[in-house]
XYZ file of C-alpha atoms in Angstrom:
618
model
C -30.899 80.734 36.999
C -34.492 80.381 36.351
C -33.641 76.628 34.488
C -31.729 75.515 37.218
C -34.204 76.383 40.035
C -36.742 74.855 38.144
C -34.950 71.818 37.232
C -34.523 71.590 41.273
C -37.908 72.303 42.431
C -39.517 69.728 39.784
C -36.867 67.064 40.789
C -35.966 66.905 36.981
C -33.587 63.736 36.526
C -31.207 66.150 34.281
C -27.678 66.195 34.202
C -26.400 69.320 32.508
C -23.643 71.623 31.969
C -24.120 75.009 31.427
C -21.771 77.395 29.014
C -22.131 81.521 29.415
C -20.865 82.097 25.768
C -20.411 80.831 22.346
C -16.877 79.979 22.535
C -17.379 78.305 26.137
C -20.255 76.253 24.531
C -18.075 75.151 21.525
C -15.375 73.610 23.915
C -17.923 71.861 25.991
C -19.631 70.514 22.670
C -16.452 69.548 21.653
C -15.546 67.310 24.747
C -18.678 66.004 26.193
C -21.919 63.995 24.207
C -25.639 65.161 25.129
C -29.043 64.164 24.527
C -30.314 67.485 23.976
C -28.943 71.238 23.830
C -31.237 74.416 25.070
C -29.865 77.481 23.629
C -30.536 81.007 24.503
C -30.659 82.637 21.191
C -28.966 85.969 21.833
C -25.488 85.113 23.446
C -22.651 87.327 24.876
C -20.436 86.733 21.867
C -22.813 85.487 19.055
C -26.118 83.611 18.798
C -27.281 80.237 18.600
C -26.766 79.935 15.201
C -23.227 79.807 15.666
C -23.552 76.750 17.896
C -25.445 74.583 15.524
C -22.621 73.031 13.693
C -20.998 71.804 17.215
C -24.024 70.546 18.161
C -25.254 68.635 15.001
C -25.696 65.053 16.483
C -28.053 66.211 18.653
C -31.803 68.059 18.858
C -31.391 71.829 19.738
C -34.050 73.803 21.246
C -33.988 77.752 20.916
C -35.101 79.865 23.304
C -35.392 83.632 22.847
C -36.912 86.624 25.178
C -39.496 87.751 22.136
C -41.715 85.980 20.096
C -40.113 87.125 16.791
C -41.162 85.175 14.004
C -38.186 85.768 11.807
C -35.886 84.276 14.583
C -38.095 81.580 14.552
C -38.010 80.736 10.972
C -34.131 81.316 11.160
C -33.850 79.011 13.767
C -35.716 76.153 12.516
C -34.351 76.747 8.778
C -30.805 76.347 10.493
C -31.786 72.792 11.936
C -33.372 73.513 15.083
C -35.635 70.977 16.559
C -38.293 73.814 18.245
C -38.470 77.008 19.238
C -39.291 78.642 22.632
C -40.277 82.255 23.699
C -39.703 83.147 27.340
C -42.717 85.124 29.119
C -42.641 86.943 32.392
C -44.433 84.634 34.358
C -42.015 81.724 33.706
C -44.774 79.437 31.994
C -42.222 78.343 29.003
C -40.397 76.496 31.911
C -43.303 74.270 32.506
C -43.490 73.384 28.855
C -39.746 72.418 28.536
C -40.002 69.000 29.981
C -42.565 67.710 27.523
C -40.697 69.398 24.915
C -37.254 68.032 25.820
C -38.864 64.488 26.211
C -40.534 64.907 22.584
C -37.043 66.152 21.340
C -35.009 63.462 22.810
C -37.697 60.837 21.627
C -38.301 61.920 18.155
C -34.464 62.579 17.502
C -33.694 58.891 18.502
C -36.713 57.773 16.203
C -35.100 59.563 13.369
C -31.764 58.319 14.389
C -33.148 54.613 14.277
C -34.969 55.281 11.107
C -31.983 56.426 9.187
C -29.820 53.588 10.563
C -32.057 51.258 9.126
C -32.516 52.800 5.904
C -28.943 52.616 5.605
C -28.848 49.243 6.745
C -31.640 48.283 3.895
C -29.753 50.317 1.064
C -26.660 47.974 2.457
C -28.501 45.264 2.268
C -30.009 45.927 -1.262
C -26.608 47.012 -2.317
C -24.992 43.629 -1.265
C -28.063 41.663 -2.553
C -27.627 43.194 -5.778
C -23.782 42.620 -5.881
C -24.446 39.059 -5.272
C -26.643 38.533 -8.013
C -24.488 40.243 -10.322
C -21.637 38.364 -8.679
C -23.819 35.082 -9.434
C -24.806 36.164 -12.862
C -21.204 36.855 -13.754
C -20.494 33.595 -12.105
C -22.932 31.761 -14.049
C -21.901 33.386 -17.182
C -18.310 32.792 -16.715
C -18.958 28.909 -16.083
C -20.908 28.718 -19.198
C -18.036 30.502 -21.117
C -15.381 28.677 -19.644
C -16.929 25.070 -19.551
C -17.218 23.134 -22.532
C -21.385 23.599 -22.181
C -24.650 24.443 -24.088
C -27.684 26.102 -21.672
C -30.566 26.257 -23.828
C -34.682 26.313 -23.780
C -36.539 25.154 -26.441
C -40.494 25.796 -27.119
C -42.869 23.307 -27.629
C -42.115 22.498 -31.306
C -38.153 21.811 -30.200
C -37.257 25.298 -31.547
C -34.501 26.954 -29.565
C -35.808 29.750 -27.982
C -32.435 30.437 -25.815
C -28.722 29.453 -26.544
C -25.773 30.293 -24.444
C -22.145 28.659 -24.343
C -19.865 27.096 -26.824
C -22.085 26.389 -29.388
C -19.518 27.082 -32.222
C -16.739 24.892 -30.689
C -19.317 22.102 -30.169
C -22.099 22.261 -32.610
C -20.830 24.589 -35.335
C -23.201 26.894 -34.737
C -23.662 30.543 -33.211
C -26.189 30.982 -30.871
C -27.796 33.357 -33.123
C -27.850 30.782 -35.957
C -29.713 28.239 -33.630
C -32.653 30.401 -32.554
C -35.599 29.332 -34.152
C -33.822 26.140 -35.463
C -34.883 22.553 -34.188
C -32.862 20.751 -31.769
C -33.566 17.549 -33.969
C -31.864 18.963 -37.014
C -28.783 18.150 -35.048
C -29.336 14.622 -34.386
C -27.850 11.638 -37.169
C -31.087 9.936 -36.390
C -34.081 12.630 -36.365
C -36.870 10.224 -35.920
C -35.055 8.234 -32.926
C -34.267 11.343 -31.210
C -37.536 12.668 -31.731
C -38.844 9.475 -29.692
C -36.583 9.952 -26.980
C -37.039 13.681 -26.402
C -40.797 12.721 -26.208
C -40.341 11.756 -22.602
C -38.943 15.353 -21.722
C -42.402 16.847 -23.124
C -44.328 14.497 -20.831
C -42.813 15.703 -17.952
C -40.150 13.167 -17.423
C -36.264 13.989 -17.478
C -34.244 13.306 -20.581
C -30.716 11.982 -20.519
C -28.690 10.739 -23.455
C -25.288 10.380 -24.673
C -24.914 11.002 -28.570
C -22.083 11.924 -30.780
C -22.665 15.178 -33.163
C -19.797 16.789 -35.474
C -16.899 14.127 -33.838
C -17.732 15.584 -30.311
C -19.600 13.054 -27.702
C -22.300 15.184 -25.969
C -24.088 14.304 -22.926
C -27.675 15.996 -23.173
C -29.670 16.491 -19.965
C -33.451 18.001 -20.470
C -36.353 18.735 -18.169
C -39.940 20.242 -18.897
C -40.810 24.230 -18.344
C -43.988 24.705 -17.076
C -46.115 27.573 -17.284
C -50.076 27.556 -15.525
C -49.582 23.673 -15.205
C -49.101 23.183 -18.631
C -45.300 22.263 -20.325
C -44.490 25.239 -22.640
C -41.024 23.860 -23.460
C -37.985 22.246 -22.629
C -34.841 23.474 -20.516
C -31.503 21.599 -20.902
C -28.008 21.498 -20.785
C -25.297 19.771 -23.185
C -21.758 18.711 -21.709
C -19.039 17.861 -24.018
C -17.983 14.662 -22.787
C -15.665 13.696 -25.747
C -12.446 13.909 -23.248
C -14.415 11.309 -20.908
C -15.317 9.462 -23.837
C -11.772 8.926 -25.137
C -10.874 8.314 -21.388
C -13.553 5.511 -21.308
C -12.148 4.061 -25.085
C -8.617 4.063 -23.899
C -9.444 2.466 -20.118
C -11.355 -0.307 -22.514
C -8.149 -0.680 -24.744
C -6.143 -0.869 -21.577
C -8.380 -3.001 -19.609
C -8.660 -5.544 -22.840
C -4.831 -5.225 -23.404
C -4.815 -5.933 -19.455
C -7.103 -9.300 -19.735
C -4.440 -10.449 -22.880
C -1.637 -9.966 -20.802
C -2.901 -12.085 -17.874
C -4.769 -14.502 -19.792
C -1.352 -15.286 -21.379
C 0.918 -15.309 -18.302
C 1.675 -18.718 -16.899
C 1.478 -17.511 -13.546
C -1.868 -17.802 -11.561
C -3.498 -14.498 -10.833
C -6.694 -14.105 -8.949
C -8.734 -11.713 -6.653
C -10.779 -13.011 -3.711
C -13.497 -10.967 -1.588
C -13.492 -11.246 2.300
C -15.390 -14.537 2.099
C -12.619 -16.275 0.066
C -15.054 -16.408 -2.991
C -12.935 -15.831 -6.381
C -14.369 -12.343 -7.972
C -11.444 -12.293 -10.836
C -9.233 -15.073 -12.454
C -6.687 -15.192 -15.313
C -6.508 -17.908 -17.704
C -3.769 -19.985 -16.264
C -5.514 -20.194 -12.819
C -8.847 -21.103 -14.531
C -7.068 -23.757 -16.163
C -5.404 -25.328 -13.127
C -8.725 -26.064 -12.040
C -9.680 -27.357 -15.537
C -12.237 -24.841 -16.045
C -13.323 -21.284 -17.819
C -12.377 -18.071 -15.973
C -16.279 -16.986 -15.861
C -17.039 -20.721 -14.671
C -14.155 -19.864 -11.341
C -16.119 -16.772 -10.363
C -17.737 -17.029 -7.186
C -16.680 -20.220 -6.099
C -13.777 -20.810 -3.116
C -10.541 -22.217 -3.648
C -11.931 -25.360 -1.642
C -14.836 -25.878 -4.322
C -12.307 -25.418 -7.067
C -9.058 -27.348 -6.199
C -10.418 -29.671 -3.653
C -6.773 -30.851 -2.155
C -5.789 -30.467 1.197
C -3.131 -27.397 0.740
C -6.187 -25.291 -0.041
C -6.838 -24.922 3.825
C -3.299 -23.405 4.243
C -3.972 -21.166 1.448
C -7.634 -19.904 3.057
C -5.134 -19.554 6.509
C -2.947 -17.196 4.447
C -5.863 -15.163 2.904
C -7.258 -14.705 6.382
C -4.082 -13.700 7.449
C -3.438 -11.291 4.914
C -7.177 -9.741 5.190
C -7.100 -9.450 8.744
C -3.562 -8.054 9.455
C -3.731 -5.768 6.331
C -0.205 -7.188 5.900
C 1.383 -8.452 2.568
C 2.743 -12.089 1.870
C 5.596 -11.960 -0.901
C 7.249 -14.948 -2.332
C 6.220 -17.417 0.182
C 6.830 -21.185 -0.773
C 3.955 -23.689 -0.590
C 3.643 -27.022 -1.497
C 0.523 -27.565 -3.834
C -1.114 -30.954 -5.432
C -1.898 -30.469 -8.907
C -5.146 -32.166 -10.580
C -2.998 -35.168 -11.712
C -2.173 -35.319 -7.892
C 1.665 -34.700 -8.376
C 3.413 -32.726 -5.810
C 4.151 -29.232 -7.274
C 5.919 -26.102 -5.476
C 4.535 -22.490 -5.620
C 5.815 -19.079 -4.952
C 2.792 -17.030 -3.352
C 2.222 -13.395 -3.174
C -0.677 -11.992 -1.376
C -1.965 -8.120 -1.027
C -4.856 -6.952 0.836
C -7.476 -5.162 -1.490
C -9.076 -1.748 -0.105
C -12.066 -0.059 -0.824
C -11.502 3.391 -2.583
C -14.044 5.207 -0.429
C -13.946 3.605 3.017
C -10.246 2.363 2.798
C -11.347 -1.109 4.363
C -10.009 -4.361 3.197
C -12.551 -6.138 1.082
C -10.430 -8.705 -0.170
C -6.898 -9.584 -1.790
C -4.771 -9.668 -4.914
C -2.969 -12.930 -5.234
C -0.065 -14.540 -7.627
C 0.916 -17.946 -7.490
C 3.968 -19.106 -9.453
C 5.155 -22.741 -10.012
C 8.776 -23.031 -9.640
C 8.397 -26.604 -9.607
C 11.001 -26.947 -12.673
C 12.950 -24.199 -11.158
C 13.594 -26.035 -8.000
C 14.521 -29.149 -9.891
C 16.971 -27.002 -11.843
C 18.473 -25.419 -8.920
C 18.747 -28.877 -7.170
C 20.648 -29.819 -10.035
C 22.833 -27.005 -10.285
C 23.342 -27.551 -6.436
C 24.042 -31.235 -7.135
C 26.980 -30.091 -9.897
C 27.887 -27.638 -7.680
C 28.221 -30.152 -4.578
C 29.771 -32.827 -6.882
C 32.319 -30.115 -8.308
C 33.476 -29.453 -4.762
C 34.138 -33.041 -3.795
C 35.934 -33.543 -6.997
C 37.834 -30.719 -5.885
C 38.541 -31.855 -2.854
C 39.160 -35.363 -4.035
C 41.807 -33.533 -6.628
C 43.337 -31.791 -3.629
C 43.531 -34.945 -1.350
C 45.212 -36.734 -4.251
C 47.699 -34.100 -4.765
C 47.849 -33.598 -1.079
C 48.857 -37.725 -0.835
C 51.093 -37.411 -3.558
C 52.949 -34.407 -2.032
C 52.932 -36.449 1.416
C 54.274 -39.718 -0.126
C 57.019 -37.899 -2.081
C 57.696 -35.638 1.041
C 57.562 -38.930 3.516
C 59.782 -40.753 0.754
C 62.366 -38.098 0.702
C 61.957 -37.774 4.957
C 62.572 -41.791 5.125
C 65.049 -41.767 2.451
C 67.671 -38.995 3.967
C 67.906 -40.766 7.566
C 68.172 -44.104 5.933
C 70.879 -42.867 3.676
C 72.638 -41.089 6.708
C 72.525 -44.681 8.259
C 73.595 -46.881 5.159
C 76.832 -44.467 4.947
C 77.399 -44.426 8.576
C 77.087 -48.662 8.546
C 79.257 -48.692 5.323
C 81.860 -46.620 7.337
C 81.868 -48.859 10.070
C 81.995 -51.869 8.174
C 84.632 -50.717 5.905
C 87.034 -48.806 8.319
C 85.906 -50.393 11.847
C 89.364 -51.519 12.407
C 90.962 -48.024 11.724
C 88.307 -46.170 13.854
C 89.309 -45.289 17.375
C 86.784 -46.129 19.951
C 85.357 -42.865 20.080
C 84.752 -42.459 16.438
C 82.884 -45.623 16.537
C 80.926 -44.574 19.171
C 79.934 -41.007 17.453
C 78.985 -43.279 14.123
C 76.813 -45.354 16.359
C 74.813 -42.472 17.919
C 74.402 -41.159 14.500
C 72.519 -44.380 13.569
C 70.320 -44.144 16.787
C 69.534 -40.622 16.360
C 68.519 -41.281 12.882
C 66.540 -44.486 13.833
C 64.611 -41.934 16.484
C 64.230 -39.641 14.031
C 62.560 -42.321 11.808
C 60.352 -43.529 14.605
C 59.218 -40.138 15.252
C 58.647 -39.457 11.749
C 56.541 -42.815 11.410
C 54.664 -41.966 14.588
C 53.728 -38.740 13.195
C 52.444 -40.110 9.809
C 50.537 -42.848 11.775
C 48.914 -40.191 13.763
C 47.702 -38.291 10.962
C 46.640 -41.361 9.430
C 44.638 -42.190 12.617
C 43.014 -38.660 12.682
C 42.167 -38.937 8.782
C 40.179 -42.048 9.279
C 38.259 -40.795 12.799
C 39.870 -43.714 14.609
C 42.368 -41.861 17.095
C 41.501 -42.122 20.417
C 40.391 -39.274 22.277
C 39.591 -39.315 26.134
C 38.723 -36.153 27.875
C 38.848 -36.314 31.649
C 39.211 -33.566 34.669
C 42.539 -32.554 35.836
C 44.484 -30.087 37.524
C 45.145 -27.372 34.940
C 47.598 -25.144 37.175
C 49.627 -28.008 38.366
C 49.254 -29.572 34.590
C 50.560 -26.349 32.833
C 53.539 -26.126 35.855
C 55.019 -29.534 34.783
C 54.438 -28.972 31.075
C 56.691 -25.110 31.395
C 59.513 -26.920 33.671
C 59.623 -30.061 30.896
C 59.969 -27.571 28.079
C 62.610 -24.904 30.108
C 64.753 -28.054 31.146
C 65.690 -28.802 27.704
C 66.520 -25.461 26.773
C 70.430 -25.720 26.022
C 70.436 -22.240 25.160
C 69.989 -18.963 27.271
C 66.425 -17.627 26.557
C 64.328 -15.420 28.787
C 61.706 -17.768 30.289
C 58.055 -15.843 31.135
C 55.371 -17.958 32.753
C 51.903 -16.301 33.217
C 49.241 -18.365 34.839
C 45.801 -15.991 35.560
C 43.458 -18.592 34.768
C 40.494 -18.548 37.508
C 39.487 -22.222 37.168
C 41.075 -24.677 38.739
C 40.201 -27.816 36.326
C 39.748 -28.301 32.977
C 38.376 -31.283 31.419
C 40.462 -32.203 28.013
C 42.532 -35.203 26.869
C 45.707 -34.574 28.720
C 47.953 -36.554 26.450
C 46.917 -34.885 23.547
C 47.074 -31.306 25.243
C 50.666 -31.756 26.633
C 51.679 -32.758 22.949
C 50.214 -29.372 21.684
C 51.803 -27.028 24.439
C 55.185 -29.084 24.167
C 55.336 -28.620 20.535
C 54.483 -25.053 20.886
C 56.951 -24.248 23.200
C 59.929 -26.316 21.840
C 59.133 -24.666 18.569
C 59.381 -21.010 20.411
C 62.633 -22.202 21.780
C 63.751 -23.538 18.527
C 63.381 -20.848 16.212
C 64.219 -17.965 18.816
C 67.827 -17.006 18.866
C 69.853 -17.146 22.188
C 69.103 -14.578 24.674
C 65.454 -13.836 22.954
C 62.065 -14.091 24.998
C 59.525 -16.941 25.411
C 56.428 -16.448 26.779
C 53.860 -18.845 28.203
C 50.352 -17.260 29.167
C 47.407 -19.042 29.842
C 43.818 -17.060 31.094
C 40.467 -18.004 30.769
C 36.874 -16.216 30.483
C 33.185 -17.851 30.611
C 33.505 -20.087 27.646
C 37.188 -20.744 26.905
C 40.581 -21.551 28.088
C 43.485 -19.601 26.102
C 46.899 -20.734 25.945
C 49.208 -18.030 24.260
C 52.703 -18.741 23.468
C 54.645 -16.048 22.002
C 58.476 -15.333 21.019
C 60.792 -12.878 19.771
C 62.580 -15.231 17.416
C 62.652 -15.264 13.536
C 59.212 -15.131 12.783
C 57.118 -16.202 9.765
C 56.947 -15.538 6.264
C 53.677 -13.731 5.441
C 53.497 -15.993 2.065
C 54.097 -19.028 4.805
C 51.410 -18.507 7.203
C 48.447 -19.742 5.004
C 50.342 -23.183 4.282
C 51.711 -23.666 8.199
C 49.319 -26.169 9.229
C 49.790 -28.349 5.882
C 51.827 -31.746 6.294
C 55.656 -31.481 5.908
C 55.551 -27.806 5.160
C 58.108 -25.523 6.832
C 58.672 -21.676 6.504
C 60.984 -20.927 3.617
C 63.632 -19.179 6.491
C 64.551 -22.041 8.743
C 64.787 -25.110 6.296
C 68.310 -25.454 7.672
C 66.753 -26.194 11.023
C 66.052 -29.743 11.542
C 62.128 -30.605 11.415
C 59.362 -32.943 10.490
C 56.758 -30.407 8.967
C 54.300 -32.555 10.623
C 53.912 -31.205 14.254
C 51.564 -28.166 13.576
C 49.324 -29.988 11.520
C 48.953 -32.613 14.423
C 48.397 -29.905 17.046
C 45.959 -28.486 14.752
C 44.145 -31.507 14.366
C 44.533 -32.098 18.460
C 42.859 -29.027 19.364
C 40.117 -29.412 16.610
C 39.333 -32.549 18.535
C 38.512 -30.691 21.820
C 36.098 -28.276 19.496
C 38.884 -25.583 19.786
C 40.598 -23.385 17.672
C 44.434 -22.159 16.535
C 45.572 -19.110 15.217
C 48.697 -17.548 14.465
C 50.221 -14.148 14.171
C 53.914 -13.582 13.099
C 56.287 -10.982 11.689
C 59.489 -12.007 10.256
C 62.239 -10.815 12.347
C 59.804 -9.648 15.302
C 58.643 -12.939 16.693
C 55.372 -15.154 16.386
C 52.544 -15.861 18.707
C 50.409 -18.796 18.620
C 46.803 -18.743 20.371
C 45.070 -21.924 21.119
C 41.643 -21.859 22.500
C 39.840 -24.623 24.006
C 35.978 -24.785 25.052
C 35.865 -25.258 29.201
C 33.976 -28.207 28.922
C 34.465 -30.609 26.138
C-alpha cells in the first residue's frame, strides 16, 4: 500500500494496524488504543461513518479518492478532525505527517482543556457546597446555641439579628430591627457609657442581667472606608454558668464554714512549704487569724522542734507522690505541753500539667483519745490481773482442799492401821503384823511423794526452782530411762523403743528431763491394759529434740483434756487408779523451764500420745 511505502521511505515513527473492512476495524478499535485513526471513506463493507462511534476517543482523518465537498461536510459534521482527497501523484501523503501531528496535538490539548474545565467545575461545586455547608453550620450553631448574633448602626439600632432572641430577650428578630439595643438594658445611661468604647474602635465585653437571663455581650466596631459605621456583636446566654458560679460560691462558703468549725488542723502548702490555705483551728493553734498565717512556713508560725520533722514529711510526700495516712507524731503546743497528733498528707497536683505543686494536710489532736485509750488499757489490764488473781485464789483454795483430802486419806489409813496394831497386836499373826506395817510405810512414802510434789510446785511458782542444764549423751540417757521404766513394768506390755535422733549430745537439766520422761512413760504403762502397746520415739530437726510417748490405753475423755495439766486434776475415767494429779503439772513446768512445749492427743478407748519438744540449745 502507498501509506506503508511512504512510512518506510520517510522512516516515520509510527506503530500502526491496518484493517481491510469495517467489521475488522471495529474489532481492532475495541481491543486496542490508538492516538489517531486514518480512514478511507469508501470501505468494502461500509463507509468511514460506520466507524466514528468506535473511534470516538481519538482524532479521525478521513481520506477519499475524490474531492466531493458533500462527503467532506458529512464527515466533518460527524466528528472528523480533517479531510484529505487523494491525488494521482500522491502529494496528499506529503501533507499527512503534518496533519497527523496537528491532529494529535490538538486532540491532546482539547482533552487537557476538557479535563481542566471539569476539574474547575468540580472545584466550584465543592467550594459552593462547602460555603453552603458552612452557612448551614453557622445557622445551625446560631439556632441550636443560646446566642444572638447582631449588628447595629451608628445609632445603636439593630440592622441584623439572628438567634434565640425570643427565648432570651422576649422579642422576635423582626421586632428588634430598627430599635436601639440600649432599650434592653436596665440602666440605659450606664450601658451607653460602656458601649462608647466599641464606637471608638475598642472591643466591648460585659455581663448583664436582662429579663431574668444573665447575658455576656461582646461587640466590636464595623468599619467602612476607614470610618466606623456600626457594631457587630454576639450575645451569649450564661445563665447556667452564673447559676453554677453562684452554687459553687455557696458550696465554697459552706465548705469554708465547715472547715473553720472542724477541730482538726486543715491546711494546704506549696512546694516551698508556704501555707496557701488554713482553716480556723490550724490558725488558732498558732494564735493567728487564717489570713495572717497565709504565705508563712510552719517553722515561722509554730516555732518548735517538731516542725522540722513535719517539713521532712512534706518533702517526702511531694517528692515521692505517695500519701502519708494517719501517722502518729508528737507535737508541742503553744503552752509547751506535749501533744499527740495523727497526720495525713496528700500530694496536690496541677490539673493541666499533673505536676505536684504542693500538698493537702490534716492534723488531728489525739492526746485526749490516747489518755482515754491508756485508761481503758489500764482498766483492761487491771481486770485481767484481778481475774488472774481470782483464778489463783480459787486454784489455791482448790489446791488446799484437794491437798488436805490427799493428805487426810493416807493419815486416816495410817491412823486406822496403827489403831488395829495397838488394839489387836497380840491376836495378829506375824504375817498380819508385817502386812499392816507395810501399809503404814506405803502411805508414808505416798505422803512424802505428795509433799515433795507440793514443794516442787511451790518453788516453781516462786521462781526459785534450781535449773542446771549441762551437756550429756542423749542416746545413753534415753536407753537408761527406758530400761529403768520397763524394768518396773509388772504387766505384759508390748515395748517399742525408736531412737532416730541424729544428734549425739543435748544440753538440758538431766534430772528434770528424767522426771519428765519417767512420769510420761510410767503413766503410759499404768493406764494401758495388759498386752497393750507403749512406744517411745526420739527424733530431732534443726531446732528441736522431740520425745513422743504413745500408748493404746484407756485414752482421755475430750472434756478432760483442757484441764489435764492443772494441779490435782485427774481424768474422770481413771480415778480408781492411784495417783496424785500433780505429775503432769510438774512435767509441763519442767519442760517450760527448758523453753519447750508439751501437747497431748488422745481418744477415749483408743490411746494417748504425749509430744514434748525441747530446743536443741537451752
